[in-house]
Coordinates of C-alpha atoms and ligand atoms in Angstrom, one line a residue:
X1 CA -18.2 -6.9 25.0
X2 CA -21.5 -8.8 25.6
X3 CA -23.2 -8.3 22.3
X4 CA -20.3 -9.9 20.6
X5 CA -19.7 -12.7 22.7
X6 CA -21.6 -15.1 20.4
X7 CA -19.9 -15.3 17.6
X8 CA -18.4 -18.6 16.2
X9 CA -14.9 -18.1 16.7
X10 CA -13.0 -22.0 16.1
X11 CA -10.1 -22.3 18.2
X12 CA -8.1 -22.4 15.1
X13 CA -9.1 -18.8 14.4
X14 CA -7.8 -16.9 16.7
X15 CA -4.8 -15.5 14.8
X16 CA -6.4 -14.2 12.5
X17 CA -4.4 -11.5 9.9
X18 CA -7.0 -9.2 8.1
X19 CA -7.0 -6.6 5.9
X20 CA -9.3 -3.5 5.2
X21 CA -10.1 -1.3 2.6
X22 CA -11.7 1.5 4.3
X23 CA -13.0 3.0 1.5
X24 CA -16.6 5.2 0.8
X25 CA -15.8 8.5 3.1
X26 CA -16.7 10.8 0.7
X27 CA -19.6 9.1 -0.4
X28 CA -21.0 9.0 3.3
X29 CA -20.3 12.7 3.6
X30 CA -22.0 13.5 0.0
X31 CA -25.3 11.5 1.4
X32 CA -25.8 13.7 4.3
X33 CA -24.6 17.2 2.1
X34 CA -21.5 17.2 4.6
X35 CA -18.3 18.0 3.3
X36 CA -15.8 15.2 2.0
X37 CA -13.5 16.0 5.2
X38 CA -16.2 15.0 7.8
X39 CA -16.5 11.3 6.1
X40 CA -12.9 11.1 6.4
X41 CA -13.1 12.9 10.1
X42 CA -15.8 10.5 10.8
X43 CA -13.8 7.6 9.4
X44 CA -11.6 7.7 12.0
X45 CA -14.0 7.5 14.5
X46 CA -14.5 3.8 12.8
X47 CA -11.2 3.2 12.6
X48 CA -10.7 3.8 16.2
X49 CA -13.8 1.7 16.8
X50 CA -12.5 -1.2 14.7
X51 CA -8.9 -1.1 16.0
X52 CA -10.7 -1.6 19.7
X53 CA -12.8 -4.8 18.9
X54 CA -10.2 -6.9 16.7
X55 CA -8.2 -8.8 19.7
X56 CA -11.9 -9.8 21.0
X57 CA -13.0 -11.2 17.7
X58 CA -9.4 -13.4 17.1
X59 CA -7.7 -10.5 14.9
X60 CA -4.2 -10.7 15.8
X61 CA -3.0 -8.5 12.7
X62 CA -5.2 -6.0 11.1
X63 CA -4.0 -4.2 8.1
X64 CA -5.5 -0.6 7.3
X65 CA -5.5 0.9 3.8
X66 CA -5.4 4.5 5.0
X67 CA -4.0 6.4 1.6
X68 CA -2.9 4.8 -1.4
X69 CA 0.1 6.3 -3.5
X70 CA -3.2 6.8 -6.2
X71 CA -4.7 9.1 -3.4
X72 CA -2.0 11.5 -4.5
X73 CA -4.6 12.6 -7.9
X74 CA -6.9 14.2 -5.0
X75 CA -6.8 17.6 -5.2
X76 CA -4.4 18.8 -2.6
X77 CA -7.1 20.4 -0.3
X78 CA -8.4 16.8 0.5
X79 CA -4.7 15.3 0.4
X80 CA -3.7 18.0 3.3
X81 CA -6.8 16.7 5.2
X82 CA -5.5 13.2 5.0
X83 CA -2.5 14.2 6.2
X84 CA -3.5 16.2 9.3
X85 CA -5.9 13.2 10.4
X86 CA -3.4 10.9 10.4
X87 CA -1.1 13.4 12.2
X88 CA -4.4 13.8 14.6
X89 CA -4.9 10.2 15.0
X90 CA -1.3 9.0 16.4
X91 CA -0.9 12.2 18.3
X92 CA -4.0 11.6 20.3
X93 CA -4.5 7.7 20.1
X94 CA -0.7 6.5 20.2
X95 CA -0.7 6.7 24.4
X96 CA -4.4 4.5 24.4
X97 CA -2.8 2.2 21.9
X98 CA 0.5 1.7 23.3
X99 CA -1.3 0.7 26.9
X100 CA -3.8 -1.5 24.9
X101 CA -0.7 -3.6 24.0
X102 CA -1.3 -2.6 20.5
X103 CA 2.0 -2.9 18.1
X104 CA 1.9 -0.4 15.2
X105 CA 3.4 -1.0 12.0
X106 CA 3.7 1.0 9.2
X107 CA 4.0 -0.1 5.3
X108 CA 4.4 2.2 2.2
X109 CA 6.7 4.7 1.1
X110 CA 8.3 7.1 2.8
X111 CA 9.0 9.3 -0.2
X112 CA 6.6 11.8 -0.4
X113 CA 5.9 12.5 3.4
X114 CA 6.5 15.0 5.4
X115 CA 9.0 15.5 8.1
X116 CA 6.6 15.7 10.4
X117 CA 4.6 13.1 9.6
X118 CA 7.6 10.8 9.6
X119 CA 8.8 11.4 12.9
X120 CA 5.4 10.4 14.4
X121 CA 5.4 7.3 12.4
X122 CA 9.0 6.4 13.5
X123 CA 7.7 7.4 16.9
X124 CA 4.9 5.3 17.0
X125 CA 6.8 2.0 15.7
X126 CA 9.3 2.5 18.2
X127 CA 7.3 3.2 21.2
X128 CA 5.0 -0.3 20.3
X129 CA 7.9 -2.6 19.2
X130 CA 7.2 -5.2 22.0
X131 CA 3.5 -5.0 22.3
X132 CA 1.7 -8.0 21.3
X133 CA -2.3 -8.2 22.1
X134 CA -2.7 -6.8 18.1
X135 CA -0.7 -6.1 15.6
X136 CA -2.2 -2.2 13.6
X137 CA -0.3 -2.5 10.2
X138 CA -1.6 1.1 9.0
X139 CA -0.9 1.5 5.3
X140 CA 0.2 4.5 4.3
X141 CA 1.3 6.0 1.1
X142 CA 1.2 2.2 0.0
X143 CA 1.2 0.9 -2.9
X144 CA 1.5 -2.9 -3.2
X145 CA 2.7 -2.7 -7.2
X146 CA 5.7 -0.2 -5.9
X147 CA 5.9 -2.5 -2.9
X148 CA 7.0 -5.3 -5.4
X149 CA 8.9 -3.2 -7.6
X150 CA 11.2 -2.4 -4.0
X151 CA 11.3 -6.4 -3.5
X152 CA 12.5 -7.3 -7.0
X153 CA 14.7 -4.3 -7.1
X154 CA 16.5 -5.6 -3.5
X155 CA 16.8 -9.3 -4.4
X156 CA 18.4 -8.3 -7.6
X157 CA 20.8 -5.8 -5.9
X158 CA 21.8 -9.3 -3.6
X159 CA 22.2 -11.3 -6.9
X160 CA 24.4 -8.9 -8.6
X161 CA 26.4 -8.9 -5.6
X162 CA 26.8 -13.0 -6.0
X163 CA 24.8 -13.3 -2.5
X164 CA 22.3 -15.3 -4.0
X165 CA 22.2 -17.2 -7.0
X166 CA 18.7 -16.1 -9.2
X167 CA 17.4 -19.8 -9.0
X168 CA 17.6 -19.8 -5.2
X169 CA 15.0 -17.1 -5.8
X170 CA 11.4 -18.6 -4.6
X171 CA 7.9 -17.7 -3.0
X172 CA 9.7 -17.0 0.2
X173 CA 12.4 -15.2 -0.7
X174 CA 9.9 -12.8 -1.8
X175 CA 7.3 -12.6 0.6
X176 CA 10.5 -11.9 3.0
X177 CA 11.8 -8.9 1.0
X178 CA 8.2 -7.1 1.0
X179 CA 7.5 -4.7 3.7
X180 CA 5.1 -7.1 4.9
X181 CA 8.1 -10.0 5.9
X182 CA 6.8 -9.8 9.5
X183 CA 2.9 -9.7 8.9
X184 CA 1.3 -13.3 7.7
X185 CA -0.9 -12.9 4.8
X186 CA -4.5 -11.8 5.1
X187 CA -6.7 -14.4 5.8
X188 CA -10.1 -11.8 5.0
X189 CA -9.8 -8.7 3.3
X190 CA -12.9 -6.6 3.7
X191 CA -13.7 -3.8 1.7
X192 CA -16.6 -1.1 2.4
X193 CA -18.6 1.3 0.0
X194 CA -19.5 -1.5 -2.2
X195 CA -16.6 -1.1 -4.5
X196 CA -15.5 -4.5 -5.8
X197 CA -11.3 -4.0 -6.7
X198 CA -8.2 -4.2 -4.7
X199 CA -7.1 -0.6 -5.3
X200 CA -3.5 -2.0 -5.4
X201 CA -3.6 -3.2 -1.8
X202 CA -1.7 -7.0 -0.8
X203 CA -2.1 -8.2 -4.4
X204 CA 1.0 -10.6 -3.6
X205 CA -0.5 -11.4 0.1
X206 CA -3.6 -11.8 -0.8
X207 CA -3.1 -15.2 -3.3
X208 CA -5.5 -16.9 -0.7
X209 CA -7.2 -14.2 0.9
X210 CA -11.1 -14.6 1.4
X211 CA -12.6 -11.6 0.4
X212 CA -16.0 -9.8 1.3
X213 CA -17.5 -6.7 -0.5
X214 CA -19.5 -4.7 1.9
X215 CA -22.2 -2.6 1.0
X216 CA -22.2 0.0 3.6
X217 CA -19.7 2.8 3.5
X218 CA -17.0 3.2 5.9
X219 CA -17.8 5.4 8.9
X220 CA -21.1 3.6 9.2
X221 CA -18.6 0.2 9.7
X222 CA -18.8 -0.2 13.6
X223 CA -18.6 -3.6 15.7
X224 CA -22.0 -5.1 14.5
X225 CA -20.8 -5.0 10.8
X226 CA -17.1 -6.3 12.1
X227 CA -18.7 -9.3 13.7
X228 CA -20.6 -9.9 11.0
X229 CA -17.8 -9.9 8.9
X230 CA -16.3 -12.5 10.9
X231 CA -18.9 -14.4 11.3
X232 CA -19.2 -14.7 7.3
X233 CA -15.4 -15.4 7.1
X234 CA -15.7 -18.2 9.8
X235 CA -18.8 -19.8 7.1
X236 CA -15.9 -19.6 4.4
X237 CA -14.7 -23.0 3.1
X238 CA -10.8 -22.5 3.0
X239 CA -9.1 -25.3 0.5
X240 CA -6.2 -23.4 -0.3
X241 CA -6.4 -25.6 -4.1
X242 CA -7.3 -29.2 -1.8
X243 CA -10.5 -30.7 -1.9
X244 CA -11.4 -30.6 2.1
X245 CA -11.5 -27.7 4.1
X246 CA -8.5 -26.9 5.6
X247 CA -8.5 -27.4 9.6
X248 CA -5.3 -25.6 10.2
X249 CA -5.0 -22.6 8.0
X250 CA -1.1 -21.8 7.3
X251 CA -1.6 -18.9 9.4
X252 CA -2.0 -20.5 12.9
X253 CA 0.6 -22.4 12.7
X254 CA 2.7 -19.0 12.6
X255 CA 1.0 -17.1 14.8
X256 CA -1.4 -19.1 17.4
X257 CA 0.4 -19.6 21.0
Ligands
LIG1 C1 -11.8 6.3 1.7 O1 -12.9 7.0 1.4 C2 -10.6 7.1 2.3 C3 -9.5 7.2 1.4 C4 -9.4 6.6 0.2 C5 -8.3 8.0 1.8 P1 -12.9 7.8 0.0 O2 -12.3 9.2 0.2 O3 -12.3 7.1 -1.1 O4 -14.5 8.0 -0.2 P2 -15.2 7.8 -1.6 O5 -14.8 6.4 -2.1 O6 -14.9 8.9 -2.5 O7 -16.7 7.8 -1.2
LIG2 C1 -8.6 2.7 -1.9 O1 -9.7 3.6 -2.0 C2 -7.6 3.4 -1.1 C3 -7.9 3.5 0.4 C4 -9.0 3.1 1.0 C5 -6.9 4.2 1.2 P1 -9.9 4.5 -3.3 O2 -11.2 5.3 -3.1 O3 -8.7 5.4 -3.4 O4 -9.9 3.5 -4.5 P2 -10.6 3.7 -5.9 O5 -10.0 4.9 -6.5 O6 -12.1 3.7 -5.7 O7 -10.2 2.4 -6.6
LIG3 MG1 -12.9 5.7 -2.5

């Protein structure tokens, strides 16, 4: 990956956890007069192409927004679509992945999705468990509002139970009952299309995230805009509320070997 190979990357990023909004599909269809399903087709094609250069530019965890439980107001044509190229994607890429060393981990809700779809995500997780060159969260059917909701409604069941007491209830204890427990938080979370909102994705995880609004839509984001990305993110001053820039982000300490 020559054309990559001269970007900043500090030894202390090389753990890197980041998130994506992949978001301005239908927009880059609507541009060309193509329907709304080849942006998403062709979003996928940038997905791939994204998943492939992380480990090279020092993502260790990188978190997809694929379908938000909001995605559910598209009309059900377009919702069926998503569906079936999800479906498409493991079925063809899960083998590629799995011998990449990639580890795939799904967050959201179950609720909702079909049998189908479910047995290919169990499938997935199960067949990756071990791998650990990068770590695909894919985000699907998420909601990180709900995603709380689930959090406060398990650490209340464990109080009520006289497991915990309510003041031993702190920052941790949290972060441990999302569905993210395993995944540090985002250090970068990038979003495409030029939208400039979370979309209910990580609001908890993100408390520290750097963030960068790109103006290009999805399918167009390949390895050039990545690095560039990066690159920004390595510029980024990090004081986490100090006054000097922080040497060793939290992150690392978690994650780097
Ligand atoms: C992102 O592209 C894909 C999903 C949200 C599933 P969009 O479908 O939101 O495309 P725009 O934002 O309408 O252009
Ligand atoms: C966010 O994009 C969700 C995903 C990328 C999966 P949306 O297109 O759904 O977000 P809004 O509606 O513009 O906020
Ligand atoms: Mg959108």
């Amino acid at each position: 990956m020559s054309d990559i190979a001269n970007v900043e990357l500090p030894k202390h990023q090389t753990g890197l956890s980041v998130g994506i909004i992949m978001d301005g599909n239908g927009r880059w269809a609507a541009s060309r007069g193509l329907p709304r399903f080849e942006g998403h087709r062709r979003g996928v094609e940038a997905l791939r192409a994204a998943v492939r250069a992380a480990p090279d530019l020092g993502v260790r965890y990188l978190t997809l927004y694929s379908f938000s439980l909001e995605n559910w107001s598209r009309p059900k044509r377009e919702v069926l679509d998503l569906m079936g190229l999800l479906k498409r994607f493991i079925r063809n890429d899960l083998a590629e992945l799995h011998k990449s060393n990639v580890q795939i981990k799904v967050i959201g809700e179950p609720d909702g999705l079909s049998a189908d779809i479910l047995a290919l995500l169990a499938e997935a997780q199960d067949l990756t468990r071990n791998n650990s060159r990068l770590t695909l969260v894919i985000a699907f059917n998420y909601g990180s509002r709900q995603e709380i909701v689930g959090a406060v409604q398990a650490i209340a069941r464990r109080a009520l139970a006289g497991e915990i007491d309510p003041k031993a209830i702190d920052v941790d204890m949290i972060s441990r009952a999302l569905q993210t427990a395993t995944v540090p938080d985002p250090d970068f979370i990038i979003r495409t299309s030029g939208e400039q909102r979370l979309s209910n994705f990580l609001l908890w995880q993100a408390a520290y995230a750097e963030f960068i609004f790109l103006p290009i839509h999805w399918p167009d984001f390949d390895q050039a805009a990545f690095t560039a990305a990066i690159s920004e993110f390595n510029r980024r001053d990090r004081r986490f509320g100090g006054l000097v820039r922080a040497v060793e982000p939290d992150l690392s300490a978690k994650t780097a070997s």
